[in-house]
Amino acid sequence: QEFDVRAKCVINATGPFTDSLRQMDKQEISNICQPSAGVHIVIPGYYRLRKRSAIEWFSTSDGRVIFFLPWENMTIAGTTDTPTNVTAHPIPGEDDINFILREVRNYLSPDVEGGKWTTYRSMAEETLDAAIKSHSLSAEPCRTVGLMLEGAKGWTPTLYIRLVQDYGLEKEVAQHLASTYGAKAFDVAKMAKVTGQRWPIVGKRLVSEFPYIEAEVKLSLRQGTFWFGVLRVSETMSSLSRFCTQSRSTPAPPST
């Protein structure tokens, strides 16, 4: 079924598919984007920065940069910037993987200070400002500067301690929930099943090596039933917790 939608301005926010969408309107227009592949690899957590939540950039042998980012008891290293064709399911090339492996050997335990991971909010603000100016639209000042994300209100660096004390979660699981869900971690803890063991009291892990628990799957299914209803189990698990990135095996689905 087709619908006619009228608007003074349409923002094309389709990322690497920007040109393909533009050319659906006018096939003869030239491309304005150059897609590139940025490959990251996940290495064991003992290749870890000294500051748990920091990200730092270093120079590579060919003048590019590479970073280390501690993540879920693992370490992410990257990235590359190689011209590529747009695809819905990009696959990292062996050359890019080997390049990162060669470069990270020089920087396995550096001293680091903080960094910035993404600028999605400021990019959205600049895009809307440009649309408002270009089409003389009326709008109030931006409201997202300083806006707290879901779970930010009530979060503290020691919130995980309450999860351990009040619910009987393992420390590692509690830290994962607190850093992932913020104050909403209590919602996950309330849904956690009793383990039947002396300790931890609640919080059945999906895989013993990682701190993801069954309650996270249950919460995500409840909050996004329609979206997850069209996915295979393996896709759901990957979307929830990046198991396919951290582990070569997909965990068995929980009984939720």
mmCIF file with all atom_site columns, N, CA, C and O in Angstrom, residues 121 125 140-148:
data_model
loop_
_atom_site.group_PDB
_atom_site.id
_atom_site.type_symbol
_atom_site.label_atom_id
_atom_site.label_alt_id
_atom_site.label_comp_id
_atom_site.label_asym_id
_atom_site.label_entity_id
_atom_site.label_seq_id
_atom_site.pdbx_PDB_ins_code
_atom_site.Cartn_x
_atom_site.Cartn_y
_atom_site.Cartn_z
_atom_site.occupancy
_atom_site.B_iso_or_equiv
_atom_site.pdbx_formal_charge
_atom_site.auth_seq_id
_atom_site.auth_comp_id
_atom_site.auth_asym_id
_atom_site.auth_atom_id
_atom_site.pdbx_PDB_model_num
ATOM 1  N N  . ARG A 1 121 ? 24.719 12.921 18.324 1.00 0.00 ? 121 ARG A N  1
ATOM 2  C CA . ARG A 1 121 ? 23.780 13.959 18.744 1.00 0.00 ? 121 ARG A CA 1
ATOM 3  C C  . ARG A 1 121 ? 24.090 15.290 18.077 1.00 0.00 ? 121 ARG A C  1
ATOM 4  O O  . ARG A 1 121 ? 23.198 15.966 17.537 1.00 0.00 ? 121 ARG A O  1
ATOM 5  N N  . GLU A 1 125 ? 21.891 17.570 15.387 1.00 0.00 ? 125 GLU A N  1
ATOM 6  C CA . GLU A 1 125 ? 21.567 18.981 15.627 1.00 0.00 ? 125 GLU A CA 1
ATOM 7  C C  . GLU A 1 125 ? 21.980 19.838 14.429 1.00 0.00 ? 125 GLU A C  1
ATOM 8  O O  . GLU A 1 125 ? 21.208 20.698 13.967 1.00 0.00 ? 125 GLU A O  1
ATOM 9  N N  . GLU A 1 140 ? 11.874 25.471 17.681 1.00 0.00 ? 140 GLU A N  1
ATOM 10 C CA . GLU A 1 140 ? 12.417 25.920 18.954 1.00 0.00 ? 140 GLU A CA 1
ATOM 11 C C  . GLU A 1 140 ? 13.891 25.542 19.033 1.00 0.00 ? 140 GLU A C  1
ATOM 12 O O  . GLU A 1 140 ? 14.372 24.711 18.263 1.00 0.00 ? 140 GLU A O  1
ATOM 13 N N  . PRO A 1 141 ? 14.621 26.135 19.984 1.00 0.00 ? 141 PRO A N  1
ATOM 14 C CA . PRO A 1 141 ? 16.042 25.775 20.152 1.00 0.00 ? 141 PRO A CA 1
ATOM 15 C C  . PRO A 1 141 ? 16.192 24.280 20.441 1.00 0.00 ? 141 PRO A C  1
ATOM 16 O O  . PRO A 1 141 ? 15.292 23.633 20.964 1.00 0.00 ? 141 PRO A O  1
ATOM 17 N N  . CYS A 1 142 ? 17.344 23.751 20.108 1.00 0.00 ? 142 CYS A N  1
ATOM 18 C CA . CYS A 1 142 ? 17.622 22.325 20.314 1.00 0.00 ? 142 CYS A CA 1
ATOM 19 C C  . CYS A 1 142 ? 17.463 21.948 21.788 1.00 0.00 ? 142 CYS A C  1
ATOM 20 O O  . CYS A 1 142 ? 17.937 22.652 22.681 1.00 0.00 ? 142 CYS A O  1
ATOM 21 N N  . ARG A 1 143 ? 16.803 20.817 22.021 1.00 0.00 ? 143 ARG A N  1
ATOM 22 C CA . ARG A 1 143 ? 16.557 20.366 23.388 1.00 0.00 ? 143 ARG A CA 1
ATOM 23 C C  . ARG A 1 143 ? 17.446 19.204 23.815 1.00 0.00 ? 143 ARG A C  1
ATOM 24 O O  . ARG A 1 143 ? 17.372 18.741 24.956 1.00 0.00 ? 143 ARG A O  1
ATOM 25 N N  . THR A 1 144 ? 18.275 18.718 22.912 1.00 0.00 ? 144 THR A N  1
ATOM 26 C CA . THR A 1 144 ? 19.027 17.506 23.233 1.00 0.00 ? 144 THR A CA 1
ATOM 27 C C  . THR A 1 144 ? 20.367 17.770 23.900 1.00 0.00 ? 144 THR A C  1
ATOM 28 O O  . THR A 1 144 ? 21.000 16.821 24.380 1.00 0.00 ? 144 THR A O  1
ATOM 29 N N  . VAL A 1 145 ? 20.803 19.029 23.944 1.00 0.00 ? 145 VAL A N  1
ATOM 30 C CA . VAL A 1 145 ? 22.062 19.341 24.617 1.00 0.00 ? 145 VAL A CA 1
ATOM 31 C C  . VAL A 1 145 ? 21.893 19.060 26.110 1.00 0.00 ? 145 VAL A C  1
ATOM 32 O O  . VAL A 1 145 ? 21.065 19.659 26.777 1.00 0.00 ? 145 VAL A O  1
ATOM 33 N N  . GLY A 1 146 ? 22.650 18.122 26.618 1.00 0.00 ? 146 GLY A N  1
ATOM 34 C CA . GLY A 1 146 ? 22.542 17.779 28.032 1.00 0.00 ? 146 GLY A CA 1
ATOM 35 C C  . GLY A 1 146 ? 21.402 16.831 28.358 1.00 0.00 ? 146 GLY A C  1
ATOM 36 O O  . GLY A 1 146 ? 21.185 16.500 29.525 1.00 0.00 ? 146 GLY A O  1
ATOM 37 N N  . LEU A 1 147 ? 20.658 16.393 27.344 1.00 0.00 ? 147 LEU A N  1
ATOM 38 C CA . LEU A 1 147 ? 19.556 15.477 27.588 1.00 0.00 ? 147 LEU A CA 1
ATOM 39 C C  . LEU A 1 147 ? 20.091 14.124 28.049 1.00 0.00 ? 147 LEU A C  1
ATOM 40 O O  . LEU A 1 147 ? 20.964 13.540 27.423 1.00 0.00 ? 147 LEU A O  1
ATOM 41 N N  . MET A 1 148 ? 19.554 13.633 29.141 1.00 0.00 ? 148 MET A N  1
ATOM 42 C CA . MET A 1 148 ? 20.010 12.356 29.685 1.00 0.00 ? 148 MET A CA 1
ATOM 43 C C  . MET A 1 148 ? 19.347 11.204 28.944 1.00 0.00 ? 148 MET A C  1
ATOM 44 O O  . MET A 1 148 ? 18.146 11.219 28.684 1.00 0.00 ? 148 MET A O  1
#
